[in-house]
Amino acid sequence: MKLKYNSLIFFILSLNSCIKVIDGPIDIQKPNFTAIEIPLTKDYSQKVYYSLATKSIVKTTNTYSWDIAFTSDLTRKGKVLLNYAYGETGGKGMNTLNTDFDSIYTASNIEANALKFKYANFYDINSNLFDNSLSYINNELTSNQNVFILVLEPGRVIKVQILQYTKTNVVFRHGKIDNTDTVTVSMPLNPNNNYNYYSFKNKNIVSVEPSSNTSWDIEFTKYTTLLTEFNSTRYYAVTGAILNPSKSLEYTMINNINIDNVDIAKASIQSYKLDLLGIGYSWKKFSSPSSDGFYTIEPRTYIVKEGPTFYSIQFTEFSKLIGTTMEKGYPQFLQNNL
Amino acid sequence: MYLKRFFLVLNLIFNINLISQNISQFNIFYNDTKDPVFGAKVLFYKGVKIVNNSLSDENGKVEFNRDLDFEYLEIKKSGYQIISFSKGTNISAIYLKPRANEIDEVVITGQIIPGNKYQSPFKLKFYSKEEIESKNSVNLADFLQTENNFQITQDAVLGTKVSLNGMNGQDLKILIDGIPVAGRLNGTVDFSQILLNNIERIEVVDGPLSVIYGTNSSGGVINLISKSKVKEDIAVNANLFAESVGQINFNGSISTNKKGNQIRLEFGRNVFLGWDQFADSLKKTIKPLWRDEDWNPKEQYFANFSFYRALNKKSKLHLKFNGFWEDILNKQDPASAYSENVIDDQYKTSRINIGGTFDYKINNEFELLQSANFTTFIRTTSYYSQNLTTAKRSLLNQVDENFYNFFYRAILRQDAFKTKVKVLYGMDLNLDMLQAQKILNQTKALYEVGFFSMVNLQLNEQLFFQPGLRFANNSLFPSTLAPTFNLRYDFSQKASARLSYSHGYRNPEIKELFFNFVDNNHNIQGNQNLQTEENDNVQLGFDIKSNKEEDKPHSYSTSFTLSLISKTNAIEIVPVDVSKNEFQYQNIGKYNSMVFSLDNRMKINNIMFGLGGNISGFSRFYNNTANQISQFLFNGSVNLNCTYTYKPWSTKFTFLSKFYTTNTISVLNITNNRVETSEFPSYIMTDFNASRNFFDKKLSVTIGVKNIFNVKNLSVLGYNGNFHSAAGSNEVNFLWGRSIFTTINLNLSK
């Protein structure tokens, strides 16, 4: 009897000690399409212009190298942009409705009018700060020369006044709100660029876009947009893909499908939309508030249509292991030209 | 044994001597150990009137005058059968047998002198070894799931939290043999880490007991009494528990009693393989690889050692070692179908307790109880990059949290039987130290010294008054006074009423002040400006029970309690930046609750029947908010427990069920600074099992089903300010649905 009990105890002990969670290895078969990595880098300090046709990066620029941008296309809404990478706390301003540039403003003036602040994003026409001060009549653009208080980023506040704005040139002046450090700038506008960029900090013109606005299709960048995902709607900095507004790019997305299951026949029967932010940021899902930068990627394939040509894209990662840290800011995707 | 017999003969000789002096005497012994019984009450009756009383001394001796005019006497000792005999009966030795009836229990938690729970001015609950075993609960959270007034919530990483009467885990003191369990995550003990293998019984004080137990006990005290006494020369126990959800537990123990040295050694391993509600369905079709699970796989080891010895008639020593190790793997999904690397997080916890108690009986009136304990609680969070194709992983980052606690308590208790006054004097010292990478200077420490006293005054045969006061000095917070006043009035032996007032407090813990807890699911910030939480509690109760002395096969008890609690400076974790999933501890305002609770228990032959319920109302007043929800929001629960023993089969059937009504709570939404509501839907938990003994109780087998109605997850309506999501209606991982389980228990002893 004793032997039986001892055997039972031994059996139970053995049974329990055998049980263990086994994790992998797993066979992951990646399709043989071009794998692209977009180096926005840590803190998204770079913006990247990408060409679908050539499957290559056309240009990489410092995200924060510029503060204001002017388009030479005077018919476009969103003629003047502020750097849209600062999120809720920057890239916004207020129309003082005052044309006297020498008026002095204080921090308390600004704080009292905080609710009047607007953003200046070209894709957010309802919130464009400058448009109401620029009248386009008889092929000419007229500025009412109102002075704007701009919060470029927390702690960096200036005032600016657009004096003259033509298709080829813009004249404006800017200075600190206490009316010091004022500068008047005459900036030529390159029609081959969507926008022409200027840095208030360095008081110089900055080259941001590739030399030709038809050489690229997607701008990967950090940008500010109105988010409704929180309990209250708010402007928030996201990171994603913006389609080139100068090209007639349409897009669609098919959920729960991998890129190797999307062929020309499937792409041809989809309905496409003209939406610069159609791809946007929502292909990834924030998964971790910690510094390991972990995001999950939505199981979907995007198709971008340019005339008769279809490009399929499936994002695979947003983070990259660098040393012992998983750094976010490295979108990776597979691309197939159908 | 020879020594006892010697004393017995000596007593008999002495007895003759006393008789010659017109004094009679007899001695009282415990039937099982044959030790003399100290403090047994002897009541001398003439008709129904008590004409005199006495108390057995440390040798169990009772003396009385032969000329005393009485008809019969009764010998009473809590937890033991009452013995009575008529005047003139020639008897010199009385042997007390323990009561088998479960409705009348001896409790020690919060008591000046251990006694019947119905003699206490506090609302006490008692769970016997049989009740614990009949539920087949692995841990304390499982056990409390179907108990009245308790509410259980789950977190995949922080573990299982329990609230009692709406008071959260931060307000509950968990004790093991009277020693506080140290090592809290997010302010609360993980109840799933409190394993019940080694637990003999559970005592719950359903109300504030800050006067004795200090901070963290303003909501109640749960005291787990471990198995330490060993009767057999040697006993071996092995236990296997397997549940279909993927849980396999094993534990074994060996205990011995040689020459009064009672030693118990126990070890065990619990394995949980992980569970996900969609593991076999939708997720797998969408994503080729689904690793993330609602319930993370978990592995627990534990080892317990206990040494108990009565050094002499006056002193007892109990030494303990408890080791607990837990490993939780939080597997993540790959970012996409073609990702080869994932970042997994792993949580390793170890909790080591070394401590003991030393009880010394100074004389018939005074007893000194001392306990000391040292705890190390180490939690390591590691982030690994795992290559899925090779199954190799490399460490990316590691966050350590080392918590050390030293606790000492000395209690001097006085039982002045002649004046019917019982007094408890005590002091305790609690030292906490936390070392972690993410607190200021990486190390923080605090201490609290408390001095307390409680007096039990029997004002007359029916009215008891028990005031108490605690003075506590904390190194980081102002000194605190915690008074309590308790009244109990016995209408009869069957019915009594309780009225109590207590002022409780909870000092913020080191983590709440200084800690930043950041991982894949949480971002919790400390707050150095936190103030001490204080609360006032008024409790009114009525107890009715059957008369024990009648020793009938039927017995019952009914307990009704109304608790009113008002808490100020309530500390809660609130979202401060939803976009970053960032939460912070804050004094959110005032918190009121009222709880009506009814517990009924009945025993009819082989059936134990329990029916209870409560209606709880809560209101919260948040500081500086745009609105308030001032009215009480009510919820309730009904629990039904039944145990039936079918003797022809030697089989016991246990049915446990608890129904929770819809639960609406108010929550502060920091993002819009408004108070909003979250609503948890109603649900029911029902378990059933049958157990049978074989081979003269050497082997017992239990099979059963848990969560019969297959409740898996609950959708929270309204604002959900928890750590995992920001808004709207979402599902909360709550229960893993129906499962079947079996327990095989082997007991060998000689």
PDB file of N, CA and C in Angstrom, chain A residues 200-279:
ATOM      1  N   PHE A 200      11.886  80.968 -38.770  1.00  0.00           N
ATOM      2  CA  PHE A 200      11.960  82.195 -37.965  1.00  0.00           C
ATOM      3  C   PHE A 200      13.179  82.166 -37.049  1.00  0.00           C
ATOM      4  N   LYS A 201      13.515  80.981 -36.610  1.00  0.00           N
ATOM      5  CA  LYS A 201      14.630  80.856 -35.658  1.00  0.00           C
ATOM      6  C   LYS A 201      15.946  81.255 -36.328  1.00  0.00           C
ATOM      7  N   ASN A 202      16.158  80.718 -37.532  1.00  0.00           N
ATOM      8  CA  ASN A 202      17.428  80.985 -38.210  1.00  0.00           C
ATOM      9  C   ASN A 202      17.334  82.122 -39.222  1.00  0.00           C
ATOM     10  N   LYS A 203      16.110  82.614 -39.392  1.00  0.00           N
ATOM     11  CA  LYS A 203      15.854  83.723 -40.319  1.00  0.00           C
ATOM     12  C   LYS A 203      16.389  83.407 -41.720  1.00  0.00           C
ATOM     13  N   ASN A 204      16.085  82.220 -42.176  1.00  0.00           N
ATOM     14  CA  ASN A 204      16.534  81.841 -43.514  1.00  0.00           C
ATOM     15  C   ASN A 204      15.506  80.963 -44.215  1.00  0.00           C
ATOM     16  N   ILE A 205      15.647  80.917 -45.511  1.00  0.00           N
ATOM     17  CA  ILE A 205      14.798  80.047 -46.322  1.00  0.00           C
ATOM     18  C   ILE A 205      15.350  78.633 -46.220  1.00  0.00           C
ATOM     19  N   VAL A 206      14.469  77.668 -46.125  1.00  0.00           N
ATOM     20  CA  VAL A 206      14.894  76.289 -45.908  1.00  0.00           C
ATOM     21  C   VAL A 206      14.391  75.431 -47.066  1.00  0.00           C
ATOM     22  N   SER A 207      15.256  74.545 -47.529  1.00  0.00           N
ATOM     23  CA  SER A 207      14.838  73.603 -48.564  1.00  0.00           C
ATOM     24  C   SER A 207      14.298  72.359 -47.873  1.00  0.00           C
ATOM     25  N   VAL A 208      13.032  72.106 -48.036  1.00  0.00           N
ATOM     26  CA  VAL A 208      12.403  70.969 -47.362  1.00  0.00           C
ATOM     27  C   VAL A 208      11.988  69.905 -48.365  1.00  0.00           C
ATOM     28  N   GLU A 209      11.196  70.279 -49.336  1.00  0.00           N
ATOM     29  CA  GLU A 209      10.666  69.301 -50.287  1.00  0.00           C
ATOM     30  C   GLU A 209      11.731  68.943 -51.334  1.00  0.00           C
ATOM     31  N   PRO A 210      11.518  67.820 -52.021  1.00  0.00           N
ATOM     32  CA  PRO A 210      12.357  67.532 -53.199  1.00  0.00           C
ATOM     33  C   PRO A 210      12.190  68.636 -54.245  1.00  0.00           C
ATOM     34  N   SER A 211      13.128  68.716 -55.126  1.00  0.00           N
ATOM     35  CA  SER A 211      13.131  69.839 -56.085  1.00  0.00           C
ATOM     36  C   SER A 211      11.917  69.852 -56.991  1.00  0.00           C
ATOM     37  N   SER A 212      11.359  68.684 -57.232  1.00  0.00           N
ATOM     38  CA  SER A 212      10.161  68.631 -58.086  1.00  0.00           C
ATOM     39  C   SER A 212       9.016  67.995 -57.317  1.00  0.00           C
ATOM     40  N   ASN A 213       7.853  68.643 -57.364  1.00  0.00           N
ATOM     41  CA  ASN A 213       6.716  68.098 -56.607  1.00  0.00           C
ATOM     42  C   ASN A 213       6.015  66.949 -57.333  1.00  0.00           C
ATOM     43  N   THR A 214       6.567  66.534 -58.440  1.00  0.00           N
ATOM     44  CA  THR A 214       6.013  65.345 -59.103  1.00  0.00           C
ATOM     45  C   THR A 214       6.925  64.122 -58.926  1.00  0.00           C
ATOM     46  N   SER A 215       8.059  64.344 -58.239  1.00  0.00           N
ATOM     47  CA  SER A 215       9.019  63.243 -58.091  1.00  0.00           C
ATOM     48  C   SER A 215       8.709  62.349 -56.898  1.00  0.00           C
ATOM     49  N   TRP A 216       7.762  62.732 -56.110  1.00  0.00           N
ATOM     50  CA  TRP A 216       7.447  61.939 -54.910  1.00  0.00           C
ATOM     51  C   TRP A 216       5.938  61.748 -54.802  1.00  0.00           C
ATOM     52  N   ASP A 217       5.557  60.743 -54.015  1.00  0.00           N
ATOM     53  CA  ASP A 217       4.139  60.413 -53.866  1.00  0.00           C
ATOM     54  C   ASP A 217       3.647  60.516 -52.425  1.00  0.00           C
ATOM     55  N   ILE A 218       4.519  60.139 -51.509  1.00  0.00           N
ATOM     56  CA  ILE A 218       4.080  60.093 -50.101  1.00  0.00           C
ATOM     57  C   ILE A 218       5.070  60.849 -49.234  1.00  0.00           C
ATOM     58  N   GLU A 219       4.521  61.694 -48.369  1.00  0.00           N
ATOM     59  CA  GLU A 219       5.333  62.372 -47.362  1.00  0.00           C
ATOM     60  C   GLU A 219       5.106  61.645 -46.029  1.00  0.00           C
ATOM     61  N   PHE A 220       6.145  60.984 -45.553  1.00  0.00           N
ATOM     62  CA  PHE A 220       6.054  60.370 -44.223  1.00  0.00           C
ATOM     63  C   PHE A 220       6.524  61.407 -43.216  1.00  0.00           C
ATOM     64  N   THR A 221       5.677  61.734 -42.277  1.00  0.00           N
ATOM     65  CA  THR A 221       6.020  62.825 -41.365  1.00  0.00           C
ATOM     66  C   THR A 221       5.169  62.781 -40.105  1.00  0.00           C
ATOM     67  N   LYS A 222       5.606  63.546 -39.155  1.00  0.00           N
ATOM     68  CA  LYS A 222       4.787  63.792 -37.976  1.00  0.00           C
ATOM     69  C   LYS A 222       3.885  64.977 -38.299  1.00  0.00           C
ATOM     70  N   TYR A 223       2.621  64.875 -38.013  1.00  0.00           N
ATOM     71  CA  TYR A 223       1.716  65.977 -38.318  1.00  0.00           C
ATOM     72  C   TYR A 223       0.606  66.047 -37.283  1.00  0.00           C
ATOM     73  N   THR A 224      -0.002  67.214 -37.233  1.00  0.00           N
ATOM     74  CA  THR A 224      -1.032  67.467 -36.227  1.00  0.00           C
ATOM     75  C   THR A 224      -2.403  67.324 -36.862  1.00  0.00           C
ATOM     76  N   THR A 225      -3.250  66.608 -36.197  1.00  0.00           N
ATOM     77  CA  THR A 225      -4.595  66.423 -36.737  1.00  0.00           C
ATOM     78  C   THR A 225      -5.604  66.366 -35.602  1.00  0.00           C
ATOM     79  N   LEU A 226      -6.844  66.525 -35.986  1.00  0.00           N
ATOM     80  CA  LEU A 226      -7.906  66.508 -34.994  1.00  0.00           C
ATOM     81  C   LEU A 226      -8.281  65.060 -34.692  1.00  0.00           C
ATOM     82  N   LEU A 227      -8.074  64.680 -33.463  1.00  0.00           N
ATOM     83  CA  LEU A 227      -8.355  63.303 -33.082  1.00  0.00           C
ATOM     84  C   LEU A 227      -9.636  63.229 -32.269  1.00  0.00           C
ATOM     85  N   THR A 228     -10.416  62.243 -32.546  1.00  0.00           N
ATOM     86  CA  THR A 228     -11.642  62.024 -31.773  1.00  0.00           C
ATOM     87  C   THR A 228     -11.541  60.724 -30.976  1.00  0.00           C
ATOM     88  N   GLU A 229     -10.356  60.199 -30.877  1.00  0.00           N
ATOM     89  CA  GLU A 229     -10.206  58.902 -30.223  1.00  0.00           C
ATOM     90  C   GLU A 229     -10.207  59.009 -28.706  1.00  0.00           C
ATOM     91  N   PHE A 230      -9.999  60.219 -28.193  1.00  0.00           N
ATOM     92  CA  PHE A 230     -10.015  60.400 -26.756  1.00  0.00           C
ATOM     93  C   PHE A 230     -11.433  60.808 -26.354  1.00  0.00           C
ATOM     94  N   ASN A 231     -11.591  61.017 -25.067  1.00  0.00           N
ATOM     95  CA  ASN A 231     -12.918  61.405 -24.586  1.00  0.00           C
ATOM     96  C   ASN A 231     -13.322  62.778 -25.104  1.00  0.00           C
ATOM     97  N   SER A 232     -12.336  63.636 -25.310  1.00  0.00           N
ATOM     98  CA  SER A 232     -12.641  64.933 -25.890  1.00  0.00           C
ATOM     99  C   SER A 232     -11.857  65.055 -27.189  1.00  0.00           C
ATOM    100  N   THR A 233     -12.478  65.659 -28.177  1.00  0.00           N
ATOM    101  CA  THR A 233     -11.795  65.859 -29.456  1.00  0.00           C
ATOM    102  C   THR A 233     -10.653  66.848 -29.258  1.00  0.00           C
ATOM    103  N   ARG A 234      -9.497  66.547 -29.812  1.00  0.00           N
ATOM    104  CA  ARG A 234      -8.362  67.430 -29.596  1.00  0.00           C
ATOM    105  C   ARG A 234      -7.356  67.286 -30.729  1.00  0.00           C
ATOM    106  N   TYR A 235      -6.563  68.365 -30.903  1.00  0.00           N
ATOM    107  CA  TYR A 235      -5.468  68.294 -31.863  1.00  0.00           C
ATOM    108  C   TYR A 235      -4.330  67.503 -31.259  1.00  0.00           C
ATOM    109  N   TYR A 236      -3.743  66.687 -32.085  1.00  0.00           N
ATOM    110  CA  TYR A 236      -2.768  65.757 -31.547  1.00  0.00           C
ATOM    111  C   TYR A 236      -1.747  65.429 -32.635  1.00  0.00           C
ATOM    112  N   ALA A 237      -0.498  65.260 -32.229  1.00  0.00           N
ATOM    113  CA  ALA A 237       0.549  64.931 -33.200  1.00  0.00           C
ATOM    114  C   ALA A 237       0.559  63.430 -33.466  1.00  0.00           C
ATOM    115  N   VAL A 238       0.431  63.073 -34.714  1.00  0.00           N
ATOM    116  CA  VAL A 238       0.491  61.671 -35.103  1.00  0.00           C
ATOM    117  C   VAL A 238       1.617  61.517 -36.129  1.00  0.00           C
ATOM    118  N   THR A 239       1.923  60.321 -36.473  1.00  0.00           N
ATOM    119  CA  THR A 239       2.969  60.078 -37.460  1.00  0.00           C
ATOM    120  C   THR A 239       2.429  59.153 -38.538  1.00  0.00           C
ATOM    121  N   GLY A 240       2.544  59.579 -39.771  1.00  0.00           N
ATOM    122  CA  GLY A 240       1.966  58.749 -40.808  1.00  0.00           C
ATOM    123  C   GLY A 240       2.321  59.214 -42.199  1.00  0.00           C
ATOM    124  N   ALA A 241       1.451  58.842 -43.124  1.00  0.00           N
ATOM    125  CA  ALA A 241       1.728  59.066 -44.542  1.00  0.00           C
ATOM    126  C   ALA A 241       0.706  60.045 -45.128  1.00  0.00           C
ATOM    127  N   ILE A 242       1.219  61.090 -45.806  1.00  0.00           N
ATOM    128  CA  ILE A 242       0.345  62.068 -46.463  1.00  0.00           C
ATOM    129  C   ILE A 242       0.620  61.974 -47.966  1.00  0.00           C
ATOM    130  N   LEU A 243      -0.446  61.847 -48.736  1.00  0.00           N
ATOM    131  CA  LEU A 243      -0.256  61.746 -50.192  1.00  0.00           C
ATOM    132  C   LEU A 243       0.053  63.118 -50.776  1.00  0.00           C
ATOM    133  N   ASN A 244       0.804  63.122 -51.851  1.00  0.00           N
ATOM    134  CA  ASN A 244       1.212  64.375 -52.500  1.00  0.00           C
ATOM    135  C   ASN A 244      -0.007  65.081 -53.091  1.00  0.00           C
ATOM    136  N   PRO A 245      -0.291  66.316 -52.639  1.00  0.00           N
ATOM    137  CA  PRO A 245      -1.488  67.029 -53.135  1.00  0.00           C
ATOM    138  C   PRO A 245      -1.373  67.470 -54.589  1.00  0.00           C
ATOM    139  N   SER A 246      -0.145  67.446 -55.111  1.00  0.00           N
ATOM    140  CA  SER A 246       0.034  67.892 -56.498  1.00  0.00           C
ATOM    141  C   SER A 246      -0.192  66.774 -57.499  1.00  0.00           C
ATOM    142  N   LYS A 247      -0.375  65.572 -57.015  1.00  0.00           N
ATOM    143  CA  LYS A 247      -0.610  64.446 -57.926  1.00  0.00           C
ATOM    144  C   LYS A 247      -1.997  63.877 -57.675  1.00  0.00           C
ATOM    145  N   SER A 248      -2.584  63.354 -58.678  1.00  0.00           N
ATOM    146  CA  SER A 248      -3.932  62.799 -58.535  1.00  0.00           C
ATOM    147  C   SER A 248      -3.849  61.365 -58.017  1.00  0.00           C
ATOM    148  N   LEU A 249      -3.497  61.270 -56.783  1.00  0.00           N
ATOM    149  CA  LEU A 249      -3.354  59.946 -56.172  1.00  0.00           C
ATOM    150  C   LEU A 249      -4.638  59.589 -55.440  1.00  0.00           C
ATOM    151  N   GLU A 250      -5.154  58.418 -55.764  1.00  0.00           N
ATOM    152  CA  GLU A 250      -6.324  57.905 -55.053  1.00  0.00           C
ATOM    153  C   GLU A 250      -5.894  56.686 -54.236  1.00  0.00           C
ATOM    154  N   TYR A 251      -6.672  56.384 -53.245  1.00  0.00           N
ATOM    155  CA  TYR A 251      -6.270  55.241 -52.409  1.00  0.00           C
ATOM    156  C   TYR A 251      -7.489  54.420 -52.031  1.00  0.00           C
ATOM    157  N   THR A 252      -7.222  53.197 -51.626  1.00  0.00           N
ATOM    158  CA  THR A 252      -8.230  52.363 -50.964  1.00  0.00           C
ATOM    159  C   THR A 252      -7.497  51.430 -50.009  1.00  0.00           C
ATOM    160  N   MET A 253      -8.243  50.796 -49.148  1.00  0.00           N
ATOM    161  CA  MET A 253      -7.605  49.810 -48.264  1.00  0.00           C
ATOM    162  C   MET A 253      -8.511  48.594 -48.135  1.00  0.00           C
ATOM    163  N   ILE A 254      -7.891  47.447 -48.029  1.00  0.00           N
ATOM    164  CA  ILE A 254      -8.642  46.200 -47.849  1.00  0.00           C
ATOM    165  C   ILE A 254      -8.184  45.590 -46.524  1.00  0.00           C
ATOM    166  N   ASN A 255      -9.128  45.428 -45.631  1.00  0.00           N
ATOM    167  CA  ASN A 255      -8.782  44.901 -44.314  1.00  0.00           C
ATOM    168  C   ASN A 255      -8.653  43.381 -44.328  1.00  0.00           C
ATOM    169  N   ASN A 256      -7.867  42.901 -43.399  1.00  0.00           N
ATOM    170  CA  ASN A 256      -7.689  41.462 -43.158  1.00  0.00           C
ATOM    171  C   ASN A 256      -7.235  40.708 -44.404  1.00  0.00           C
ATOM    172  N   ILE A 257      -6.304  41.327 -45.092  1.00  0.00           N
ATOM    173  CA  ILE A 257      -5.740  40.654 -46.265  1.00  0.00           C
ATOM    174  C   ILE A 257      -4.254  41.001 -46.345  1.00  0.00           C
ATOM    175  N   ASN A 258      -3.475  40.031 -46.716  1.00  0.00           N
ATOM    176  CA  ASN A 258      -2.047  40.266 -46.872  1.00  0.00           C
ATOM    177  C   ASN A 258      -1.741  40.651 -48.306  1.00  0.00           C
ATOM    178  N   ILE A 259      -0.625  41.330 -48.473  1.00  0.00           N
ATOM    179  CA  ILE A 259      -0.277  41.915 -49.771  1.00  0.00           C
ATOM    180  C   ILE A 259      -0.140  40.853 -50.866  1.00  0.00           C
ATOM    181  N   ASP A 260       0.276  39.654 -50.488  1.00  0.00           N
ATOM    182  CA  ASP A 260       0.452  38.623 -51.523  1.00  0.00           C
ATOM    183  C   ASP A 260      -0.886  38.098 -52.036  1.00  0.00           C
ATOM    184  N   ASN A 261      -1.970  38.485 -51.408  1.00  0.00           N
ATOM    185  CA  ASN A 261      -3.298  38.080 -51.884  1.00  0.00           C
ATOM    186  C   ASN A 261      -4.003  39.187 -52.657  1.00  0.00           C
ATOM    187  N   VAL A 262      -3.278  40.270 -52.933  1.00  0.00           N
ATOM    188  CA  VAL A 262      -3.858  41.370 -53.700  1.00  0.00           C
ATOM    189  C   VAL A 262      -3.211  41.385 -55.079  1.00  0.00           C
ATOM    190  N   ASP A 263      -3.998  41.128 -56.096  1.00  0.00           N
ATOM    191  CA  ASP A 263      -3.474  41.162 -57.462  1.00  0.00           C
ATOM    192  C   ASP A 263      -4.180  42.263 -58.248  1.00  0.00           C
ATOM    193  N   ILE A 264      -3.818  42.400 -59.475  1.00  0.00           N
ATOM    194  CA  ILE A 264      -4.368  43.493 -60.301  1.00  0.00           C
ATOM    195  C   ILE A 264      -5.885  43.365 -60.459  1.00  0.00           C
ATOM    196  N   ALA A 265      -6.344  42.127 -60.523  1.00  0.00           N
ATOM    197  CA  ALA A 265      -7.782  41.918 -60.677  1.00  0.00           C
ATOM    198  C   ALA A 265      -8.536  42.425 -59.440  1.00  0.00           C
ATOM    199  N   LYS A 266      -7.993  42.101 -58.300  1.00  0.00           N
ATOM    200  CA  LYS A 266      -8.635  42.547 -57.051  1.00  0.00           C
ATOM    201  C   LYS A 266      -8.538  44.056 -56.919  1.00  0.00           C
ATOM    202  N   ALA A 267      -7.372  44.606 -57.281  1.00  0.00           N
ATOM    203  CA  ALA A 267      -7.183  46.051 -57.169  1.00  0.00           C
ATOM    204  C   ALA A 267      -8.128  46.808 -58.097  1.00  0.00           C
ATOM    205  N   SER A 268      -8.402  46.237 -59.245  1.00  0.00           N
ATOM    206  CA  SER A 268      -9.210  46.934 -60.263  1.00  0.00           C
ATOM    207  C   SER A 268     -10.666  47.085 -59.850  1.00  0.00           C
ATOM    208  N   ILE A 269     -11.136  46.215 -59.012  1.00  0.00           N
ATOM    209  CA  ILE A 269     -12.567  46.274 -58.670  1.00  0.00           C
ATOM    210  C   ILE A 269     -12.838  47.072 -57.382  1.00  0.00           C
ATOM    211  N   GLN A 270     -11.784  47.624 -56.784  1.00  0.00           N
ATOM    212  CA  GLN A 270     -11.984  48.415 -55.565  1.00  0.00           C
ATOM    213  C   GLN A 270     -12.449  49.821 -55.925  1.00  0.00           C
ATOM    214  N   SER A 271     -13.093  50.478 -54.994  1.00  0.00           N
ATOM    215  CA  SER A 271     -13.442  51.882 -55.188  1.00  0.00           C
ATOM    216  C   SER A 271     -12.401  52.742 -54.482  1.00  0.00           C
ATOM    217  N   TYR A 272     -11.991  53.813 -55.155  1.00  0.00           N
ATOM    218  CA  TYR A 272     -10.876  54.628 -54.672  1.00  0.00           C
ATOM    219  C   TYR A 272     -11.348  56.021 -54.296  1.00  0.00           C
ATOM    220  N   LYS A 273     -10.602  56.630 -53.393  1.00  0.00           N
ATOM    221  CA  LYS A 273     -10.965  57.960 -52.905  1.00  0.00           C
ATOM    222  C   LYS A 273      -9.775  58.896 -53.038  1.00  0.00           C
ATOM    223  N   LEU A 274     -10.089  60.170 -53.275  1.00  0.00           N
ATOM    224  CA  LEU A 274      -9.070  61.213 -53.229  1.00  0.00           C
ATOM    225  C   LEU A 274      -9.027  61.737 -51.796  1.00  0.00           C
ATOM    226  N   ASP A 275      -8.063  61.332 -51.058  1.00  0.00           N
ATOM    227  CA  ASP A 275      -7.975  61.761 -49.655  1.00  0.00           C
ATOM    228  C   ASP A 275      -6.500  61.739 -49.266  1.00  0.00           C
ATOM    229  N   LEU A 276      -5.945  62.954 -49.091  1.00  0.00           N
ATOM    230  CA  LEU A 276      -4.515  63.047 -48.808  1.00  0.00           C
ATOM    231  C   LEU A 276      -4.120  62.261 -47.564  1.00  0.00           C
ATOM    232  N   LEU A 277      -5.057  62.221 -46.604  1.00  0.00           N
ATOM    233  CA  LEU A 277      -4.755  61.546 -45.337  1.00  0.00           C
ATOM    234  C   LEU A 277      -5.390  60.170 -45.257  1.00  0.00           C
ATOM    235  N   GLY A 278      -5.729  59.617 -46.416  1.00  0.00           N
ATOM    236  CA  GLY A 278      -6.402  58.315 -46.425  1.00  0.00           C
ATOM    237  C   GLY A 278      -5.565  57.224 -45.791  1.00  0.00           C
ATOM    238  N   ILE A 279      -4.298  57.226 -46.096  1.00  0.00           N
ATOM    239  CA  ILE A 279      -3.415  56.234 -45.439  1.00  0.00           C
ATOM    240  C   ILE A 279      -3.113  56.715 -44.022  1.00  0.00           C
TER     241      ILE A 279
END
